[in-house]
PDB file of C-alpha atoms in Angstrom:
ATOM      1  CA  MET A  38       4.013  27.449  16.206  1.00 43.00           C
ATOM      2  CA  ARG A  39       6.369  24.539  15.538  1.00 56.00           C
ATOM      3  CA  ALA A  40       8.554  23.210  18.342  1.00 60.00           C
ATOM      4  CA  ASP A  41      12.327  23.513  17.854  1.00 68.00           C
ATOM      5  CA  HIS A  42      14.638  20.508  17.977  1.00 76.00           C
ATOM      6  CA  ARG A  43      15.560  21.024  21.636  1.00 79.00           C
ATOM      7  CA  ALA A  44      11.929  21.106  22.728  1.00 81.00           C
ATOM      8  CA  VAL A  45      11.179  18.001  20.647  1.00 82.00           C
ATOM      9  CA  ALA A  46      14.146  16.124  22.159  1.00 84.00           C
ATOM     10  CA  LEU A  47      13.286  17.118  25.731  1.00 88.00           C
ATOM     11  CA  THR A  48       9.638  16.193  25.267  1.00 89.00           C
ATOM     12  CA  ALA A  49      10.618  12.823  23.792  1.00 91.00           C
ATOM     13  CA  VAL A  50      12.950  11.912  26.663  1.00 92.00           C
ATOM     14  CA  LEU A  51      10.611  13.084  29.429  1.00 93.00           C
ATOM     15  CA  GLY A  52       7.648  11.463  27.694  1.00 93.00           C
ATOM     16  CA  GLY A  53       9.535   8.177  27.447  1.00 93.00           C
ATOM     17  CA  LEU A  54      10.446   8.250  31.124  1.00 94.00           C
ATOM     18  CA  LEU A  55       6.827   8.892  32.060  1.00 94.00           C
ATOM     19  CA  LEU A  56       5.422   6.312  29.638  1.00 93.00           C
ATOM     20  CA  GLY A  57       7.670   3.520  30.881  1.00 91.00           C
ATOM     21  CA  SER A  58       7.281   4.207  34.585  1.00 92.00           C
ATOM     22  CA  LEU A  59       3.544   4.870  34.523  1.00 92.00           C
ATOM     23  CA  ASP A  60       3.035   1.814  32.319  1.00 92.00           C
ATOM     24  CA  PHE A  61       4.535  -0.432  35.000  1.00 90.00           C
ATOM     25  CA  VAL A  62       2.529   1.279  37.762  1.00 91.00           C
ATOM     26  CA  TRP A  63      -0.642   0.831  35.695  1.00 92.00           C
ATOM     27  CA  ILE A  64      -0.035  -2.889  35.176  1.00 89.00           C
ATOM     28  CA  LYS A  65       0.789  -3.444  38.833  1.00 87.00           C
ATOM     29  CA  TRP A  66      -2.160  -1.662  40.459  1.00 89.00           C
ATOM     30  CA  VAL A  67      -5.010  -1.239  37.950  1.00 88.00           C
ATOM     31  CA  PRO A  68      -7.423  -4.224  38.004  1.00 85.00           C
ATOM     32  CA  TYR A  69      -8.059  -6.545  35.071  1.00 84.00           C
ATOM     33  CA  PRO A  70      -9.229  -6.114  32.305  1.00 79.00           C
ATOM     34  CA  PHE A  71      -8.057  -2.483  32.209  1.00 87.00           C
ATOM     35  CA  ALA A  72      -4.589  -3.499  33.401  1.00 85.00           C
ATOM     36  CA  GLU A  73      -4.019  -4.964  29.924  1.00 86.00           C
ATOM     37  CA  LEU A  74      -3.874  -1.432  28.518  1.00 88.00           C
ATOM     38  CA  GLY A  75      -0.518  -1.064  30.232  1.00 85.00           C
ATOM     39  CA  ASN A  76       0.818  -4.269  28.706  1.00 80.00           C
ATOM     40  CA  SER A  77      -0.338  -3.128  25.289  1.00 89.00           C
ATOM     41  CA  THR A  78       1.575  -2.565  22.068  1.00 89.00           C
ATOM     42  CA  ALA A  79      -1.364  -0.446  20.907  1.00 92.00           C
ATOM     43  CA  THR A  80      -1.044   1.913  23.867  1.00 93.00           C
ATOM     44  CA  TRP A  81       2.634   2.521  23.162  1.00 94.00           C
ATOM     45  CA  ALA A  82       2.018   2.988  19.434  1.00 95.00           C
ATOM     46  CA  VAL A  83      -0.716   5.524  20.143  1.00 95.00           C
ATOM     47  CA  ALA A  84       1.666   7.331  22.517  1.00 95.00           C
ATOM     48  CA  ALA A  85       4.049   7.727  19.560  1.00 95.00           C
ATOM     49  CA  PHE A  86       1.153   8.935  17.401  1.00 96.00           C
ATOM     50  CA  ALA A  87       0.134  11.464  20.069  1.00 95.00           C
ATOM     51  CA  PHE A  88       3.712  12.730  20.164  1.00 94.00           C
ATOM     52  CA  GLY A  89       3.724  13.400  16.425  1.00 93.00           C
ATOM     53  CA  TYR A  90       0.247  14.893  16.552  1.00 94.00           C
ATOM     54  CA  LEU A  91       0.718  17.202  19.550  1.00 90.00           C
ATOM     55  CA  VAL A  92       4.324  18.373  19.249  1.00 86.00           C
ATOM     56  CA  ARG A  93       3.564  20.128  15.927  1.00 78.00           C
ATOM     57  CA  SER A  94       6.913  19.434  14.360  1.00 78.00           C
ATOM     58  CA  GLY A  95       7.814  18.209  10.882  1.00 84.00           C
ATOM     59  CA  PRO A  96       7.668  14.512   9.968  1.00 88.00           C
ATOM     60  CA  VAL A  97      11.420  13.913  10.431  1.00 90.00           C
ATOM     61  CA  ARG A  98      11.477  15.413  13.928  1.00 91.00           C
ATOM     62  CA  ALA A  99       8.228  13.647  14.786  1.00 92.00           C
ATOM     63  CA  ALA A 100       9.646  10.296  13.654  1.00 93.00           C
ATOM     64  CA  LEU A 101      12.915  10.712  15.544  1.00 93.00           C
ATOM     65  CA  GLY A 102      11.225  12.099  18.658  1.00 93.00           C
ATOM     66  CA  ALA A 103       8.574   9.369  18.789  1.00 95.00           C
ATOM     67  CA  ALA A 104      11.250   6.701  18.297  1.00 95.00           C
ATOM     68  CA  VAL A 105      13.286   8.166  21.167  1.00 95.00           C
ATOM     69  CA  LEU A 106      10.145   8.266  23.332  1.00 96.00           C
ATOM     70  CA  LEU A 107       9.485   4.545  22.876  1.00 95.00           C
ATOM     71  CA  VAL A 108      13.141   3.535  23.198  1.00 94.00           C
ATOM     72  CA  VAL A 109      13.520   5.474  26.464  1.00 94.00           C
ATOM     73  CA  ALA A 110      10.253   3.993  27.752  1.00 94.00           C
ATOM     74  CA  VAL A 111      11.687   0.447  27.736  1.00 92.00           C
ATOM     75  CA  PRO A 112      14.518   0.948  30.289  1.00 92.00           C
ATOM     76  CA  SER A 113      12.251   3.323  32.230  1.00 93.00           C
ATOM     77  CA  TYR A 114       9.732   0.478  32.590  1.00 92.00           C
ATOM     78  CA  TYR A 115      12.338  -1.971  33.863  1.00 90.00           C
ATOM     79  CA  LEU A 116      14.004   0.570  36.145  1.00 92.00           C
ATOM     80  CA  THR A 117      10.616   1.224  37.737  1.00 91.00           C
ATOM     81  CA  ALA A 118      10.154  -2.526  38.178  1.00 89.00           C
ATOM     82  CA  THR A 119      13.541  -2.645  39.895  1.00 89.00           C
ATOM     83  CA  LEU A 120      12.645   0.192  42.256  1.00 87.00           C
ATOM     84  CA  LEU A 121       9.118  -0.965  43.122  1.00 86.00           C
ATOM     85  CA  GLN A 122       9.476  -4.734  43.315  1.00 85.00           C
ATOM     86  CA  GLY A 123      13.181  -5.471  43.347  1.00 77.00           C
ATOM     87  CA  ASP A 124      13.557  -6.930  39.845  1.00 75.00           C
ATOM     88  CA  ASP A 125      17.068  -7.648  38.576  1.00 76.00           C
ATOM     89  CA  LEU A 126      18.570  -4.506  37.009  1.00 78.00           C
ATOM     90  CA  ALA A 127      20.268  -6.638  34.343  1.00 80.00           C
ATOM     91  CA  VAL A 128      16.943  -6.963  32.535  1.00 80.00           C
ATOM     92  CA  VAL A 129      17.400  -3.379  31.317  1.00 79.00           C
ATOM     93  CA  TRP A 130      20.052  -4.524  28.809  1.00 82.00           C
ATOM     94  CA  ALA A 131      18.779  -8.057  28.273  1.00 83.00           C
ATOM     95  CA  PRO A 132      18.217  -9.205  24.647  1.00 87.00           C
ATOM     96  CA  THR A 133      14.444  -8.997  25.095  1.00 85.00           C
ATOM     97  CA  SER A 134      14.717  -5.353  26.157  1.00 87.00           C
ATOM     98  CA  LEU A 135      16.941  -4.553  23.183  1.00 89.00           C
ATOM     99  CA  LEU A 136      14.418  -6.230  20.882  1.00 88.00           C
ATOM    100  CA  TRP A 137      11.607  -4.101  22.328  1.00 89.00           C
ATOM    101  CA  MET A 138      13.735  -1.008  21.761  1.00 92.00           C
ATOM    102  CA  ALA A 139      14.212  -2.013  18.132  1.00 91.00           C
ATOM    103  CA  PHE A 140      10.455  -2.430  17.746  1.00 90.00           C
ATOM    104  CA  GLY A 141      10.115   0.965  19.452  1.00 91.00           C
ATOM    105  CA  VAL A 142      12.193   2.588  16.730  1.00 93.00           C
ATOM    106  CA  LEU A 143       9.988   1.081  14.022  1.00 92.00           C
ATOM    107  CA  ALA A 144       6.710   1.946  15.749  1.00 93.00           C
ATOM    108  CA  GLY A 145       7.960   5.412  16.672  1.00 93.00           C
ATOM    109  CA  VAL A 146       8.815   6.266  13.081  1.00 95.00           C
ATOM    110  CA  VAL A 147       5.532   4.962  11.643  1.00 95.00           C
ATOM    111  CA  PHE A 148       3.185   6.364  14.266  1.00 96.00           C
ATOM    112  CA  GLY A 149       5.134   9.566  14.883  1.00 95.00           C
ATOM    113  CA  VAL A 150       4.871  10.409  11.194  1.00 95.00           C
ATOM    114  CA  GLY A 151       1.237   9.267  11.270  1.00 95.00           C
ATOM    115  CA  GLY A 152       0.556  11.895  13.900  1.00 94.00           C
ATOM    116  CA  THR A 153       1.783  14.607  11.535  1.00 94.00           C
ATOM    117  CA  TRP A 154      -0.292  13.155   8.685  1.00 94.00           C
ATOM    118  CA  ALA A 155      -3.446  13.496  10.776  1.00 94.00           C
ATOM    119  CA  ARG A 156      -2.946  17.276  10.695  1.00 89.00           C
ATOM    120  CA  ARG A 157      -2.522  17.433   6.915  1.00 85.00           C
ATOM    121  CA  GLU A 158      -5.160  17.870   4.265  1.00 83.00           C
ATOM    122  CA  GLY A 159      -6.057  15.170   1.778  1.00 82.00           C
ATOM    123  CA  ALA A 160      -5.669  11.403   1.660  1.00 83.00           C
ATOM    124  CA  TRP A 161      -2.717  11.230   4.063  1.00 91.00           C
ATOM    125  CA  GLN A 162      -4.836  12.924   6.695  1.00 94.00           C
ATOM    126  CA  VAL A 163      -7.296  10.028   6.504  1.00 95.00           C
ATOM    127  CA  VAL A 164      -4.484   7.468   6.790  1.00 95.00           C
ATOM    128  CA  GLY A 165      -2.996   9.290   9.769  1.00 95.00           C
ATOM    129  CA  THR A 166      -6.368   9.486  11.485  1.00 96.00           C
ATOM    130  CA  ALA A 167      -6.891   5.765  10.858  1.00 96.00           C
ATOM    131  CA  LEU A 168      -3.605   4.605  12.412  1.00 96.00           C
ATOM    132  CA  PRO A 169      -4.606   4.717  16.127  1.00 96.00           C
ATOM    133  CA  ALA A 170      -7.828   2.856  15.368  1.00 96.00           C
ATOM    134  CA  ALA A 171      -5.947   0.313  13.254  1.00 96.00           C
ATOM    135  CA  VAL A 172      -3.521  -0.600  16.014  1.00 96.00           C
ATOM    136  CA  PHE A 173      -6.329  -0.940  18.570  1.00 96.00           C
ATOM    137  CA  PHE A 174      -8.415  -3.035  16.166  1.00 96.00           C
ATOM    138  CA  GLU A 175      -5.411  -5.278  15.478  1.00 95.00           C
ATOM    139  CA  GLU A 176      -4.914  -5.839  19.185  1.00 94.00           C
ATOM    140  CA  ALA A 177      -8.635  -6.551  19.555  1.00 94.00           C
ATOM    141  CA  ALA A 178      -8.277  -9.245  16.886  1.00 92.00           C
ATOM    142  CA  ARG A 179      -5.452 -10.888  18.833  1.00 90.00           C
ATOM    143  CA  PHE A 180      -7.541 -10.832  22.003  1.00 89.00           C
ATOM    144  CA  ALA A 181     -10.458 -12.319  20.077  1.00 89.00           C
ATOM    145  CA  GLY A 182      -8.231 -15.256  19.164  1.00 84.00           C
ATOM    146  CA  ARG A 183      -7.729 -15.959  22.881  1.00 81.00           C
ATOM    147  CA  ILE A 184     -11.416 -16.221  23.749  1.00 82.00           C
ATOM    148  CA  GLY A 185     -12.084 -19.704  25.044  1.00 72.00           C
ATOM    149  CA  ASP A 186      -8.382 -20.611  25.201  1.00 70.00           C
ATOM    150  CA  PRO A 187      -7.930 -22.587  28.455  1.00 71.00           C
ATOM    151  CA  GLY A 188      -4.292 -21.498  28.606  1.00 68.00           C
ATOM    152  CA  ARG A 189      -5.284 -17.824  28.850  1.00 70.00           C
ATOM    153  CA  PRO A 190      -7.058 -15.962  31.655  1.00 68.00           C
ATOM    154  CA  PRO A 191     -10.817 -15.551  31.104  1.00 70.00           C
ATOM    155  CA  GLY A 192     -12.281 -12.218  30.104  1.00 73.00           C
ATOM    156  CA  ALA A 193     -10.594 -11.651  26.748  1.00 77.00           C
ATOM    157  CA  GLY A 194     -13.964 -10.504  25.404  1.00 85.00           C
ATOM    158  CA  TRP A 195     -13.722  -7.448  27.648  1.00 88.00           C
ATOM    159  CA  ASN A 196     -10.322  -6.642  26.172  1.00 89.00           C
ATOM    160  CA  VAL A 197     -11.779  -6.883  22.662  1.00 92.00           C
ATOM    161  CA  ALA A 198     -14.569  -4.468  23.596  1.00 93.00           C
ATOM    162  CA  ILE A 199     -12.162  -2.017  25.271  1.00 94.00           C
ATOM    163  CA  ASP A 200      -9.770  -1.959  22.299  1.00 95.00           C
ATOM    164  CA  VAL A 201     -12.551  -1.525  19.752  1.00 96.00           C
ATOM    165  CA  ALA A 202     -14.084   1.289  21.813  1.00 96.00           C
ATOM    166  CA  LEU A 203     -10.711   3.041  22.142  1.00 96.00           C
ATOM    167  CA  GLY A 204     -10.090   2.708  18.417  1.00 96.00           C
ATOM    168  CA  VAL A 205     -13.418   4.332  17.588  1.00 96.00           C
ATOM    169  CA  LEU A 206     -12.848   7.010  20.245  1.00 97.00           C
ATOM    170  CA  ALA A 207      -9.432   7.856  18.763  1.00 96.00           C
ATOM    171  CA  VAL A 208     -10.989   8.438  15.337  1.00 96.00           C
ATOM    172  CA  VAL A 209     -13.743  10.575  16.849  1.00 96.00           C
ATOM    173  CA  LEU A 210     -11.219  12.737  18.691  1.00 95.00           C
ATOM    174  CA  VAL A 211      -8.677  13.099  15.876  1.00 94.00           C
ATOM    175  CA  GLY A 212     -11.070  13.318  12.912  1.00 91.00           C
ATOM    176  CA  ARG A 213     -12.143  16.767  11.803  1.00 89.00           C
ATOM    177  CA  SER A 214     -15.465  15.866  10.191  1.00 91.00           C
ATOM    178  CA  ASN A 215     -17.906  12.975  10.155  1.00 93.00           C
ATOM    179  CA  ARG A 216     -16.898  12.162   6.578  1.00 93.00           C
ATOM    180  CA  GLN A 217     -13.243  11.991   7.515  1.00 93.00           C
ATOM    181  CA  ARG A 218     -14.047   9.839  10.548  1.00 94.00           C
ATOM    182  CA  ALA A 219     -16.062   7.404   8.427  1.00 95.00           C
ATOM    183  CA  LEU A 220     -13.269   7.147   5.864  1.00 95.00           C
ATOM    184  CA  ALA A 221     -10.670   6.667   8.608  1.00 95.00           C
ATOM    185  CA  LEU A 222     -12.642   3.824  10.166  1.00 95.00           C
ATOM    186  CA  ALA A 223     -12.907   2.144   6.759  1.00 95.00           C
ATOM    187  CA  VAL A 224      -9.162   2.546   6.153  1.00 96.00           C
ATOM    188  CA  ALA A 225      -8.351   1.323   9.665  1.00 96.00           C
ATOM    189  CA  LEU A 226      -9.625  -2.188   8.920  1.00 95.00           C
ATOM    190  CA  PRO A 227      -7.126  -3.097   6.147  1.00 95.00           C
ATOM    191  CA  LEU A 228      -4.370  -1.309   8.083  1.00 95.00           C
ATOM    192  CA  ALA A 229      -5.221  -3.481  11.101  1.00 95.00           C
ATOM    193  CA  ALA A 230      -4.899  -6.564   8.893  1.00 94.00           C
ATOM    194  CA  VAL A 231      -1.433  -5.433   7.759  1.00 93.00           C
ATOM    195  CA  ILE A 232      -0.323  -4.875  11.374  1.00 91.00           C
ATOM    196  CA  PHE A 233      -1.769  -8.262  12.381  1.00 90.00           C
ATOM    197  CA  LEU A 234       0.233  -9.917   9.590  1.00 90.00           C
ATOM    198  CA  GLY A 235       3.342  -8.051  10.715  1.00 84.00           C
ATOM    199  CA  PHE A 236       2.989  -9.432  14.241  1.00 80.00           C
ATOM    200  CA  ALA A 237       2.458 -12.937  12.858  1.00 77.00           C
ATOM    201  CA  VAL A 238       5.627 -12.695  10.769  1.00 77.00           C
ATOM    202  CA  ALA A 239       7.617 -11.266  13.718  1.00 71.00           C
ATOM    203  CA  ALA A 240       6.391 -14.079  15.980  1.00 65.00           C
ATOM    204  CA  GLY A 241       7.551 -16.647  13.452  1.00 60.00           C
ATOM    205  CA  LEU A 242      11.101 -15.296  13.219  1.00 54.00           C
TER     206      LEU A 242
END
């Protein structure tokens, strides 16, 4: 049974509040290297994917709802930081926060729709199933680039292993057959390269 627009909206707002607040709590108290999963673009993208996959709505509602989820998560994160460690409340509307919200809209649309694709039949189902793995593999590639960098904390190899394992696990859980899982893993690699390029372009702006 498909969720109506009110249920989708409520789930998006509540999910965003939980994602942002729990993300900060995770970063603050979970030890390294697992703490990096809180400070992870892949984690937030997969949250948007899970929204589209689990809410069982159409692609338009999934896109809008997932975008709202990620946008709400940004001020929720900073409000939690204000409550738990006394950060300045002004950071909620700082330019950096607004930029993250804009990225949240983009990621919410792409991964929210991807969650609905993973429930379809045919080629789009494979692409949808590949998206969570792709975003984890892309993040693993960025961590791999930090290995041996004296300006970064040691242990990036653990982050690579964790992201790769989570990417494979996502395909195993979402895929409906071994053939579909194998195809999704193959598709995830070029998708990861596209996402990696997107981050490189964004960083250069």
